[in-house]
mmCIF file with all atom_site columns, C-alpha atoms in Angstrom:
data_model
loop_
_atom_site.group_PDB
_atom_site.id
_atom_site.type_symbol
_atom_site.label_atom_id
_atom_site.label_alt_id
_atom_site.label_comp_id
_atom_site.label_asym_id
_atom_site.label_entity_id
_atom_site.label_seq_id
_atom_site.pdbx_PDB_ins_code
_atom_site.Cartn_x
_atom_site.Cartn_y
_atom_site.Cartn_z
_atom_site.occupancy
_atom_site.B_iso_or_equiv
_atom_site.pdbx_formal_charge
_atom_site.auth_seq_id
_atom_site.auth_comp_id
_atom_site.auth_asym_id
_atom_site.auth_atom_id
_atom_site.pdbx_PDB_model_num
ATOM 1   C CA . MET A 1 1   ? 22.262 109.422 152.007 1.00 0.00 ? 893  MET A CA 1
ATOM 2   C CA . PRO A 1 2   ? 21.099 109.068 148.344 1.00 0.00 ? 894  PRO A CA 1
ATOM 3   C CA . PRO A 1 3   ? 20.577 105.533 147.128 1.00 0.00 ? 895  PRO A CA 1
ATOM 4   C CA . THR A 1 4   ? 23.242 103.484 145.501 1.00 0.00 ? 896  THR A CA 1
ATOM 5   C CA . PHE A 1 5   ? 22.407 102.680 141.787 1.00 0.00 ? 897  PHE A CA 1
ATOM 6   C CA . VAL A 1 6   ? 23.458 99.354  140.483 1.00 0.00 ? 898  VAL A CA 1
ATOM 7   C CA . ALA A 1 7   ? 23.211 98.027  136.871 1.00 0.00 ? 899  ALA A CA 1
ATOM 8   C CA . LEU A 1 8   ? 23.646 94.589  135.455 1.00 0.00 ? 900  LEU A CA 1
ATOM 9   C CA . LEU A 1 9   ? 24.074 93.613  131.824 1.00 0.00 ? 901  LEU A CA 1
ATOM 10  C CA . PRO A 1 10  ? 24.747 90.496  130.013 1.00 0.00 ? 902  PRO A CA 1
ATOM 11  C CA . THR A 1 11  ? 28.341 90.407  128.569 1.00 0.00 ? 903  THR A CA 1
ATOM 12  C CA . PRO A 1 12  ? 28.370 90.430  124.771 1.00 0.00 ? 904  PRO A CA 1
ATOM 13  C CA . ASP A 1 13  ? 30.866 88.921  122.198 1.00 0.00 ? 905  ASP A CA 1
ATOM 14  C CA . GLN A 1 14  ? 32.211 86.060  124.475 1.00 0.00 ? 906  GLN A CA 1
ATOM 15  C CA . GLN A 1 15  ? 32.078 83.251  121.802 1.00 0.00 ? 907  GLN A CA 1
ATOM 16  C CA . PRO A 1 16  ? 35.107 81.003  121.941 1.00 0.00 ? 908  PRO A CA 1
ATOM 17  C CA . SER A 1 17  ? 35.817 81.809  118.279 1.00 0.00 ? 909  SER A CA 1
ATOM 18  C CA . ILE A 1 18  ? 36.603 85.461  119.347 1.00 0.00 ? 910  ILE A CA 1
ATOM 19  C CA . ALA A 1 19  ? 40.270 86.154  120.466 1.00 0.00 ? 911  ALA A CA 1
ATOM 20  C CA . ALA A 1 20  ? 40.597 86.399  124.208 1.00 0.00 ? 912  ALA A CA 1
ATOM 21  C CA . ARG A 1 21  ? 41.778 89.966  124.118 1.00 0.00 ? 913  ARG A CA 1
ATOM 22  C CA . GLU A 1 22  ? 38.760 90.829  122.355 1.00 0.00 ? 914  GLU A CA 1
ATOM 23  C CA . ARG A 1 23  ? 36.400 88.973  124.681 1.00 0.00 ? 915  ARG A CA 1
ATOM 24  C CA . VAL A 1 24  ? 37.905 91.013  127.696 1.00 0.00 ? 916  VAL A CA 1
ATOM 25  C CA . ALA A 1 25  ? 37.748 94.200  125.777 1.00 0.00 ? 917  ALA A CA 1
ATOM 26  C CA . ALA A 1 26  ? 33.894 93.529  125.392 1.00 0.00 ? 918  ALA A CA 1
ATOM 27  C CA . GLN A 1 27  ? 33.555 92.734  128.914 1.00 0.00 ? 919  GLN A CA 1
ATOM 28  C CA . SER A 1 28  ? 35.140 96.266  129.815 1.00 0.00 ? 920  SER A CA 1
ATOM 29  C CA . ALA A 1 29  ? 33.108 98.121  127.239 1.00 0.00 ? 921  ALA A CA 1
ATOM 30  C CA . ALA A 1 30  ? 29.822 96.569  128.675 1.00 0.00 ? 922  ALA A CA 1
ATOM 31  C CA . ALA A 1 31  ? 30.775 97.429  132.216 1.00 0.00 ? 923  ALA A CA 1
ATOM 32  C CA . ARG A 1 32  ? 31.311 101.020 131.102 1.00 0.00 ? 924  ARG A CA 1
ATOM 33  C CA . ARG A 1 33  ? 27.818 100.925 129.571 1.00 0.00 ? 925  ARG A CA 1
ATOM 34  C CA . ALA A 1 34  ? 26.345 99.543  132.853 1.00 0.00 ? 926  ALA A CA 1
ATOM 35  C CA . LEU A 1 35  ? 27.880 102.581 134.533 1.00 0.00 ? 927  LEU A CA 1
ATOM 36  C CA . LYS A 1 36  ? 26.105 104.999 132.143 1.00 0.00 ? 928  LYS A CA 1
ATOM 37  C CA . LEU A 1 37  ? 22.772 103.195 132.687 1.00 0.00 ? 929  LEU A CA 1
ATOM 38  C CA . ALA A 1 38  ? 23.269 103.602 136.388 1.00 0.00 ? 930  ALA A CA 1
ATOM 39  C CA . ALA A 1 39  ? 24.215 107.376 135.883 1.00 0.00 ? 931  ALA A CA 1
ATOM 40  C CA . ARG A 1 40  ? 20.975 107.930 134.015 1.00 0.00 ? 932  ARG A CA 1
ATOM 41  C CA . GLU A 1 41  ? 18.960 106.260 136.587 1.00 0.00 ? 933  GLU A CA 1
ATOM 42  C CA . ALA A 1 42  ? 20.808 108.770 139.001 1.00 0.00 ? 934  ALA A CA 1
ATOM 43  C CA . GLY A 1 43  ? 19.751 111.735 136.936 1.00 0.00 ? 935  GLY A CA 1
ATOM 44  C CA . CYS A 1 44  ? 23.459 112.271 135.952 1.00 0.00 ? 936  CYS A CA 1
ATOM 45  C CA . PRO A 1 45  ? 23.677 111.094 132.265 1.00 0.00 ? 937  PRO A CA 1
ATOM 46  C CA . GLU A 1 46  ? 26.802 113.536 131.720 1.00 0.00 ? 938  GLU A CA 1
ATOM 47  C CA . MET A 1 47  ? 28.691 111.775 134.240 1.00 0.00 ? 939  MET A CA 1
ATOM 48  C CA . VAL A 1 48  ? 32.151 110.689 133.354 1.00 0.00 ? 940  VAL A CA 1
ATOM 49  C CA . PHE A 1 49  ? 34.447 107.945 134.706 1.00 0.00 ? 941  PHE A CA 1
ATOM 50  C CA . HIS A 1 50  ? 38.312 108.442 135.009 1.00 0.00 ? 942  HIS A CA 1
ATOM 51  C CA . LYS A 1 51  ? 40.926 106.190 136.628 1.00 0.00 ? 943  LYS A CA 1
ATOM 52  C CA . SER A 1 52  ? 44.304 107.168 138.108 1.00 0.00 ? 944  SER A CA 1
ATOM 53  C CA . ASP A 1 53  ? 46.810 104.441 138.638 1.00 0.00 ? 945  ASP A CA 1
ATOM 54  C CA . ASP A 1 54  ? 43.746 102.082 138.019 1.00 0.00 ? 946  ASP A CA 1
ATOM 55  C CA . VAL A 1 55  ? 41.768 103.527 140.597 1.00 0.00 ? 947  VAL A CA 1
ATOM 56  C CA . PRO A 1 56  ? 38.344 104.893 140.044 1.00 0.00 ? 948  PRO A CA 1
ATOM 57  C CA . GLN A 1 57  ? 38.278 108.638 140.581 1.00 0.00 ? 949  GLN A CA 1
ATOM 58  C CA . PRO A 1 58  ? 35.111 110.407 141.841 1.00 0.00 ? 950  PRO A CA 1
ATOM 59  C CA . TRP A 1 59  ? 32.934 112.831 139.755 1.00 0.00 ? 951  TRP A CA 1
ATOM 60  C CA . GLN A 1 60  ? 31.175 115.659 141.405 1.00 0.00 ? 952  GLN A CA 1
ATOM 61  C CA . GLY A 1 61  ? 30.768 113.570 144.632 1.00 0.00 ? 953  GLY A CA 1
ATOM 62  C CA . TRP A 1 62  ? 29.828 110.256 142.880 1.00 0.00 ? 954  TRP A CA 1
ATOM 63  C CA . HIS A 1 63  ? 32.064 107.179 143.381 1.00 0.00 ? 955  HIS A CA 1
ATOM 64  C CA . TRP A 1 64  ? 31.894 104.240 141.055 1.00 0.00 ? 956  TRP A CA 1
ATOM 65  C CA . SER A 1 65  ? 32.894 100.582 140.660 1.00 0.00 ? 957  SER A CA 1
ATOM 66  C CA . VAL A 1 66  ? 32.512 97.905  138.205 1.00 0.00 ? 958  VAL A CA 1
ATOM 67  C CA . SER A 1 67  ? 33.210 94.068  137.978 1.00 0.00 ? 959  SER A CA 1
ATOM 68  C CA . HIS A 1 68  ? 32.666 91.690  135.017 1.00 0.00 ? 960  HIS A CA 1
ATOM 69  C CA . ASP A 1 69  ? 33.162 88.302  133.507 1.00 0.00 ? 961  ASP A CA 1
ATOM 70  C CA . ASP A 1 70  ? 32.329 86.243  130.554 1.00 0.00 ? 962  ASP A CA 1
ATOM 71  C CA . THR A 1 71  ? 28.638 86.263  131.384 1.00 0.00 ? 963  THR A CA 1
ATOM 72  C CA . TRP A 1 72  ? 27.554 89.511  133.346 1.00 0.00 ? 964  TRP A CA 1
ATOM 73  C CA . VAL A 1 73  ? 28.901 92.966  133.794 1.00 0.00 ? 965  VAL A CA 1
ATOM 74  C CA . LEU A 1 74  ? 27.914 95.255  136.903 1.00 0.00 ? 966  LEU A CA 1
ATOM 75  C CA . GLY A 1 75  ? 28.460 98.709  137.415 1.00 0.00 ? 967  GLY A CA 1
ATOM 76  C CA . ALA A 1 76  ? 27.475 100.661 140.482 1.00 0.00 ? 968  ALA A CA 1
ATOM 77  C CA . LEU A 1 77  ? 27.438 104.358 141.805 1.00 0.00 ? 969  LEU A CA 1
ATOM 78  C CA . ALA A 1 78  ? 27.189 105.972 145.323 1.00 0.00 ? 970  ALA A CA 1
ATOM 79  C CA . ARG A 1 79  ? 27.945 109.058 147.014 1.00 0.00 ? 971  ARG A CA 1
ATOM 80  C CA . ALA A 1 80  ? 30.556 107.408 149.262 1.00 0.00 ? 972  ALA A CA 1
ATOM 81  C CA . PRO A 1 81  ? 33.440 105.136 148.197 1.00 0.00 ? 973  PRO A CA 1
ATOM 82  C CA . LEU A 1 82  ? 32.163 101.829 147.130 1.00 0.00 ? 974  LEU A CA 1
ATOM 83  C CA . GLY A 1 83  ? 33.421 98.477  145.717 1.00 0.00 ? 975  GLY A CA 1
ATOM 84  C CA . VAL A 1 84  ? 31.574 95.723  143.859 1.00 0.00 ? 976  VAL A CA 1
ATOM 85  C CA . ASP A 1 85  ? 32.527 92.185  142.847 1.00 0.00 ? 977  ASP A CA 1
ATOM 86  C CA . LEU A 1 86  ? 30.745 89.644  140.601 1.00 0.00 ? 978  LEU A CA 1
ATOM 87  C CA . GLU A 1 87  ? 31.827 86.078  140.447 1.00 0.00 ? 979  GLU A CA 1
ATOM 88  C CA . ARG A 1 88  ? 30.265 82.607  139.309 1.00 0.00 ? 980  ARG A CA 1
ATOM 89  C CA . ILE A 1 89  ? 29.821 80.451  142.485 1.00 0.00 ? 981  ILE A CA 1
ATOM 90  C CA . THR A 1 90  ? 32.677 78.215  142.295 1.00 0.00 ? 982  THR A CA 1
ATOM 91  C CA . LEU A 1 91  ? 34.827 76.307  144.714 1.00 0.00 ? 983  LEU A CA 1
ATOM 92  C CA . ARG A 1 92  ? 38.308 77.381  143.646 1.00 0.00 ? 984  ARG A CA 1
ATOM 93  C CA . ARG A 1 93  ? 41.601 75.390  143.951 1.00 0.00 ? 985  ARG A CA 1
ATOM 94  C CA . ALA A 1 94  ? 43.058 74.514  147.458 1.00 0.00 ? 986  ALA A CA 1
ATOM 95  C CA . ALA A 1 95  ? 45.896 76.873  146.934 1.00 0.00 ? 987  ALA A CA 1
ATOM 96  C CA . LEU A 1 96  ? 43.630 79.969  146.446 1.00 0.00 ? 988  LEU A CA 1
ATOM 97  C CA . ARG A 1 97  ? 41.311 78.889  149.128 1.00 0.00 ? 989  ARG A CA 1
ATOM 98  C CA . ALA A 1 98  ? 44.320 78.836  151.634 1.00 0.00 ? 990  ALA A CA 1
ATOM 99  C CA . ALA A 1 99  ? 45.329 82.240  150.479 1.00 0.00 ? 991  ALA A CA 1
ATOM 100 C CA . VAL A 1 100 ? 41.973 83.831  151.000 1.00 0.00 ? 992  VAL A CA 1
ATOM 101 C CA . LEU A 1 101 ? 40.736 82.042  154.239 1.00 0.00 ? 993  LEU A CA 1
ATOM 102 C CA . ASN A 1 102 ? 42.510 81.780  157.532 1.00 0.00 ? 994  ASN A CA 1
ATOM 103 C CA . GLU A 1 103 ? 41.711 79.274  160.291 1.00 0.00 ? 995  GLU A CA 1
ATOM 104 C CA . ASP A 1 104 ? 39.285 81.588  162.046 1.00 0.00 ? 996  ASP A CA 1
ATOM 105 C CA . GLU A 1 105 ? 37.333 82.194  158.841 1.00 0.00 ? 997  GLU A CA 1
ATOM 106 C CA . ARG A 1 106 ? 37.060 78.486  158.025 1.00 0.00 ? 998  ARG A CA 1
ATOM 107 C CA . ALA A 1 107 ? 35.785 77.954  161.575 1.00 0.00 ? 999  ALA A CA 1
ATOM 108 C CA . LEU A 1 108 ? 33.048 80.603  161.007 1.00 0.00 ? 1000 LEU A CA 1
ATOM 109 C CA . LEU A 1 109 ? 31.995 79.249  157.693 1.00 0.00 ? 1001 LEU A CA 1
ATOM 110 C CA . GLY A 1 110 ? 32.045 75.588  158.919 1.00 0.00 ? 1002 GLY A CA 1
ATOM 111 C CA . GLU A 1 111 ? 32.142 73.391  155.641 1.00 0.00 ? 1003 GLU A CA 1
ATOM 112 C CA . VAL A 1 112 ? 33.873 75.465  152.985 1.00 0.00 ? 1004 VAL A CA 1
ATOM 113 C CA . ASP A 1 113 ? 31.649 74.894  149.852 1.00 0.00 ? 1005 ASP A CA 1
ATOM 114 C CA . ALA A 1 114 ? 31.395 76.741  146.798 1.00 0.00 ? 1006 ALA A CA 1
ATOM 115 C CA . LEU A 1 115 ? 28.861 79.173  147.996 1.00 0.00 ? 1007 LEU A CA 1
ATOM 116 C CA . GLY A 1 116 ? 30.862 79.889  151.216 1.00 0.00 ? 1008 GLY A CA 1
ATOM 117 C CA . PHE A 1 117 ? 34.190 80.380  149.457 1.00 0.00 ? 1009 PHE A CA 1
ATOM 118 C CA . THR A 1 118 ? 32.432 82.743  146.808 1.00 0.00 ? 1010 THR A CA 1
ATOM 119 C CA . ARG A 1 119 ? 30.897 84.830  149.548 1.00 0.00 ? 1011 ARG A CA 1
ATOM 120 C CA . LEU A 1 120 ? 34.163 85.379  151.186 1.00 0.00 ? 1012 LEU A CA 1
ATOM 121 C CA . TRP A 1 121 ? 36.222 85.943  148.009 1.00 0.00 ? 1013 TRP A CA 1
ATOM 122 C CA . THR A 1 122 ? 33.601 88.482  146.577 1.00 0.00 ? 1014 THR A CA 1
ATOM 123 C CA . ALA A 1 123 ? 33.289 90.252  149.856 1.00 0.00 ? 1015 ALA A CA 1
ATOM 124 C CA . LYS A 1 124 ? 36.812 90.795  150.238 1.00 0.00 ? 1016 LYS A CA 1
ATOM 125 C CA . GLU A 1 125 ? 37.265 92.164  146.673 1.00 0.00 ? 1017 GLU A CA 1
ATOM 126 C CA . ALA A 1 126 ? 34.558 94.639  147.266 1.00 0.00 ? 1018 ALA A CA 1
ATOM 127 C CA . VAL A 1 127 ? 35.923 95.977  150.499 1.00 0.00 ? 1019 VAL A CA 1
ATOM 128 C CA . LEU A 1 128 ? 39.320 96.231  148.918 1.00 0.00 ? 1020 LEU A CA 1
ATOM 129 C CA . LYS A 1 129 ? 38.064 98.020  145.882 1.00 0.00 ? 1021 LYS A CA 1
ATOM 130 C CA . ALA A 1 130 ? 36.197 100.678 147.980 1.00 0.00 ? 1022 ALA A CA 1
ATOM 131 C CA . ALA A 1 131 ? 39.500 101.313 149.948 1.00 0.00 ? 1023 ALA A CA 1
ATOM 132 C CA . GLY A 1 132 ? 41.239 101.742 146.886 1.00 0.00 ? 1024 GLY A CA 1
ATOM 133 C CA . VAL A 1 133 ? 43.869 99.018  147.498 1.00 0.00 ? 1025 VAL A CA 1
ATOM 134 C CA . GLY A 1 134 ? 45.001 95.825  145.863 1.00 0.00 ? 1026 GLY A CA 1
ATOM 135 C CA . LEU A 1 135 ? 45.065 92.209  146.838 1.00 0.00 ? 1027 LEU A CA 1
ATOM 136 C CA . THR A 1 136 ? 48.333 92.827  148.671 1.00 0.00 ? 1028 THR A CA 1
ATOM 137 C CA . ARG A 1 137 ? 46.002 93.891  151.544 1.00 0.00 ? 1029 ARG A CA 1
ATOM 138 C CA . LEU A 1 138 ? 43.969 90.624  151.336 1.00 0.00 ? 1030 LEU A CA 1
ATOM 139 C CA . SER A 1 139 ? 45.132 89.403  154.740 1.00 0.00 ? 1031 SER A CA 1
ATOM 140 C CA . HIS A 1 140 ? 44.013 92.646  156.448 1.00 0.00 ? 1032 HIS A CA 1
ATOM 141 C CA . CYS A 1 141 ? 40.297 92.018  155.380 1.00 0.00 ? 1033 CYS A CA 1
ATOM 142 C CA . ARG A 1 142 ? 38.613 89.242  157.492 1.00 0.00 ? 1034 ARG A CA 1
ATOM 143 C CA . LEU A 1 143 ? 35.194 87.773  158.294 1.00 0.00 ? 1035 LEU A CA 1
ATOM 144 C CA . SER A 1 144 ? 34.199 88.780  162.003 1.00 0.00 ? 1036 SER A CA 1
ATOM 145 C CA . ALA A 1 145 ? 31.213 86.555  162.564 1.00 0.00 ? 1037 ALA A CA 1
ATOM 146 C CA . THR A 1 146 ? 29.241 83.548  161.214 1.00 0.00 ? 1038 THR A CA 1
ATOM 147 C CA . PRO A 1 147 ? 27.520 84.694  158.086 1.00 0.00 ? 1039 PRO A CA 1
ATOM 148 C CA . SER A 1 148 ? 23.745 84.895  157.767 1.00 0.00 ? 1040 SER A CA 1
ATOM 149 C CA . PRO A 1 149 ? 22.360 81.986  155.500 1.00 0.00 ? 1041 PRO A CA 1
ATOM 150 C CA . THR A 1 150 ? 19.929 84.613  154.064 1.00 0.00 ? 1042 THR A CA 1
ATOM 151 C CA . LEU A 1 151 ? 20.766 85.463  150.448 1.00 0.00 ? 1043 LEU A CA 1
ATOM 152 C CA . THR A 1 152 ? 18.308 87.451  148.347 1.00 0.00 ? 1044 THR A CA 1
ATOM 153 C CA . GLN A 1 153 ? 18.054 87.834  144.568 1.00 0.00 ? 1045 GLN A CA 1
ATOM 154 C CA . ALA A 1 154 ? 19.419 90.819  142.877 1.00 0.00 ? 1046 ALA A CA 1
ATOM 155 C CA . GLY A 1 155 ? 16.666 93.431  142.534 1.00 0.00 ? 1047 GLY A CA 1
ATOM 156 C CA . GLU A 1 156 ? 15.245 92.333  146.007 1.00 0.00 ? 1048 GLU A CA 1
ATOM 157 C CA . PRO A 1 157 ? 15.687 94.018  149.229 1.00 0.00 ? 1049 PRO A CA 1
ATOM 158 C CA . ALA A 1 158 ? 19.164 92.967  150.807 1.00 0.00 ? 1050 ALA A CA 1
ATOM 159 C CA . GLY A 1 159 ? 19.326 90.503  153.471 1.00 0.00 ? 1051 GLY A CA 1
ATOM 160 C CA . PRO A 1 160 ? 21.710 90.721  156.412 1.00 0.00 ? 1052 PRO A CA 1
ATOM 161 C CA . ALA A 1 161 ? 25.152 92.245  155.517 1.00 0.00 ? 1053 ALA A CA 1
ATOM 162 C CA . LEU A 1 162 ? 28.193 89.809  155.836 1.00 0.00 ? 1054 LEU A CA 1
ATOM 163 C CA . PRO A 1 163 ? 30.208 91.100  158.770 1.00 0.00 ? 1055 PRO A CA 1
ATOM 164 C CA . MET A 1 164 ? 33.578 92.062  157.466 1.00 0.00 ? 1056 MET A CA 1
ATOM 165 C CA . PHE A 1 165 ? 36.537 94.116  158.868 1.00 0.00 ? 1057 PHE A CA 1
ATOM 166 C CA . LEU A 1 166 ? 39.477 95.870  157.278 1.00 0.00 ? 1058 LEU A CA 1
ATOM 167 C CA . ASP A 1 167 ? 42.297 96.773  159.523 1.00 0.00 ? 1059 ASP A CA 1
ATOM 168 C CA . GLY A 1 168 ? 40.014 96.439  162.346 1.00 0.00 ? 1060 GLY A CA 1
ATOM 169 C CA . GLU A 1 169 ? 37.250 98.729  160.928 1.00 0.00 ? 1061 GLU A CA 1
ATOM 170 C CA . ALA A 1 170 ? 33.846 97.284  160.263 1.00 0.00 ? 1062 ALA A CA 1
ATOM 171 C CA . ALA A 1 171 ? 33.277 96.861  156.495 1.00 0.00 ? 1063 ALA A CA 1
ATOM 172 C CA . PRO A 1 172 ? 29.726 95.168  156.186 1.00 0.00 ? 1064 PRO A CA 1
ATOM 173 C CA . VAL A 1 173 ? 29.074 93.744  152.617 1.00 0.00 ? 1065 VAL A CA 1
ATOM 174 C CA . LEU A 1 174 ? 25.634 93.230  150.804 1.00 0.00 ? 1066 LEU A CA 1
ATOM 175 C CA . GLN A 1 175 ? 25.503 90.131  148.723 1.00 0.00 ? 1067 GLN A CA 1
ATOM 176 C CA . PHE A 1 176 ? 22.784 88.860  146.277 1.00 0.00 ? 1068 PHE A CA 1
ATOM 177 C CA . ARG A 1 177 ? 22.332 85.949  144.035 1.00 0.00 ? 1069 ARG A CA 1
ATOM 178 C CA . TRP A 1 178 ? 22.020 86.394  140.342 1.00 0.00 ? 1070 TRP A CA 1
ATOM 179 C CA . HIS A 1 179 ? 21.522 83.007  138.429 1.00 0.00 ? 1071 HIS A CA 1
ATOM 180 C CA . ASP A 1 180 ? 24.475 81.097  139.068 1.00 0.00 ? 1072 ASP A CA 1
ATOM 181 C CA . HIS A 1 181 ? 26.524 84.306  140.199 1.00 0.00 ? 1073 HIS A CA 1
ATOM 182 C CA . LEU A 1 182 ? 27.152 86.108  143.349 1.00 0.00 ? 1074 LEU A CA 1
ATOM 183 C CA . LEU A 1 183 ? 27.180 89.859  143.635 1.00 0.00 ? 1075 LEU A CA 1
ATOM 184 C CA . ALA A 1 184 ? 28.940 91.898  146.514 1.00 0.00 ? 1076 ALA A CA 1
ATOM 185 C CA . LEU A 1 185 ? 28.654 95.472  147.222 1.00 0.00 ? 1077 LEU A CA 1
ATOM 186 C CA . HIS A 1 186 ? 30.527 97.500  149.990 1.00 0.00 ? 1078 HIS A CA 1
ATOM 187 C CA . ILE A 1 187 ? 29.614 101.217 150.517 1.00 0.00 ? 1079 ILE A CA 1
ATOM 188 C CA . GLN A 1 188 ? 31.648 102.905 153.212 1.00 0.00 ? 1080 GLN A CA 1
ATOM 189 C CA . GLY A 1 189 ? 29.502 104.286 155.668 1.00 0.00 ? 1081 GLY A CA 1
ATOM 190 C CA . GLY A 1 190 ? 26.526 102.185 154.489 1.00 0.00 ? 1082 GLY A CA 1
ATOM 191 C CA . GLU A 1 191 ? 23.476 103.191 152.515 1.00 0.00 ? 1083 GLU A CA 1
ATOM 192 C CA . GLU A 1 192 ? 19.758 103.803 152.905 1.00 0.00 ? 1084 GLU A CA 1
ATOM 193 C CA . SER A 1 193 ? 18.579 101.966 149.555 1.00 0.00 ? 1085 SER A CA 1
ATOM 194 C CA . LEU A 1 194 ? 19.718 100.274 146.439 1.00 0.00 ? 1086 LEU A CA 1
ATOM 195 C CA . THR A 1 195 ? 17.990 101.239 143.027 1.00 0.00 ? 1087 THR A CA 1
ATOM 196 C CA . TRP A 1 196 ? 18.575 98.452  140.589 1.00 0.00 ? 1088 TRP A CA 1
ATOM 197 C CA . VAL A 1 197 ? 18.740 98.547  136.787 1.00 0.00 ? 1089 VAL A CA 1
ATOM 198 C CA . LEU A 1 198 ? 18.420 94.828  135.602 1.00 0.00 ? 1090 LEU A CA 1
ATOM 199 C CA . PRO A 1 199 ? 18.010 93.155  132.259 1.00 0.00 ? 1091 PRO A CA 1
ATOM 200 C CA . SER A 1 200 ? 14.426 92.456  130.992 1.00 0.00 ? 1092 SER A CA 1
ATOM 201 C CA . PRO A 1 201 ? 13.466 88.987  130.336 1.00 0.00 ? 1093 PRO A CA 1
ATOM 202 C CA . GLN A 1 202 ? 13.523 89.668  126.815 1.00 0.00 ? 1094 GLN A CA 1
ATOM 203 C CA . GLY A 1 203 ? 17.316 90.811  126.936 1.00 0.00 ? 1095 GLY A CA 1
ATOM 204 C CA . VAL A 1 204 ? 18.775 94.174  126.765 1.00 0.00 ? 1096 VAL A CA 1
ATOM 205 C CA . SER A 1 205 ? 20.964 96.048  124.142 1.00 0.00 ? 1097 SER A CA 1
ATOM 206 C CA . CYS A 1 206 ? 24.600 96.272  125.054 1.00 0.00 ? 1098 CYS A CA 1
ATOM 207 C CA . GLN A 1 207 ? 25.092 98.965  122.357 1.00 0.00 ? 1099 GLN A CA 1
ATOM 208 C CA . GLU A 1 208 ? 23.837 101.936 124.037 1.00 0.00 ? 1100 GLU A CA 1
ATOM 209 C CA . PRO A 1 209 ? 24.529 104.300 125.858 1.00 0.00 ? 1101 PRO A CA 1
ATOM 210 C CA . GLN A 1 210 ? 27.945 105.274 124.793 1.00 0.00 ? 1102 GLN A CA 1
ATOM 211 C CA . ASP A 1 211 ? 30.372 105.405 127.591 1.00 0.00 ? 1103 ASP A CA 1
ATOM 212 C CA . HIS A 1 212 ? 32.695 107.959 128.765 1.00 0.00 ? 1104 HIS A CA 1
ATOM 213 C CA . VAL A 1 213 ? 35.222 105.880 130.824 1.00 0.00 ? 1105 VAL A CA 1
ATOM 214 C CA . THR A 1 214 ? 38.771 106.532 130.437 1.00 0.00 ? 1106 THR A CA 1
#
């Protein structure tokens, strides 16, 4: 199977003085540029990205997924359905923890700290995105074994996958740290390797290339 291509960019135009709607639009636009960077790395700069009912549609056998917040944007391409999620490592409120984790998962995690919760939350988001379903199926996606403590940095070889299941089918999730964020990636059927496009230490322009996401 060809490698999966993953691109990260910093999120532009997130100053508090900018209206919230404009900040969200800047996140979405930057995520599209990340996709175009990944497409260039894959040798398909002409790739276009369409959605139907808010679900990403394949292009000539390539599948894609994006995630973003007010700090980073993430875009990924693979030859199989995939889902990605990017979140700041945070212990969310008790009501959300109760909705995301059942008692078996709490037992597998042990103490539910910020990293443990974020690992489960991002993994479930990635698996559900790859399946093309929403959070209404959250209870169908579960951790199946104690997670490995190994987490590598984005750009490095992946550590052991997080052992997840969706509707009884194995759905392993690769996870990486990036500054104070956690990245999660699930490719249906697995993958042989990841090719990363990461920001340089001097920063990276968020103005090019032009995107074709609709």
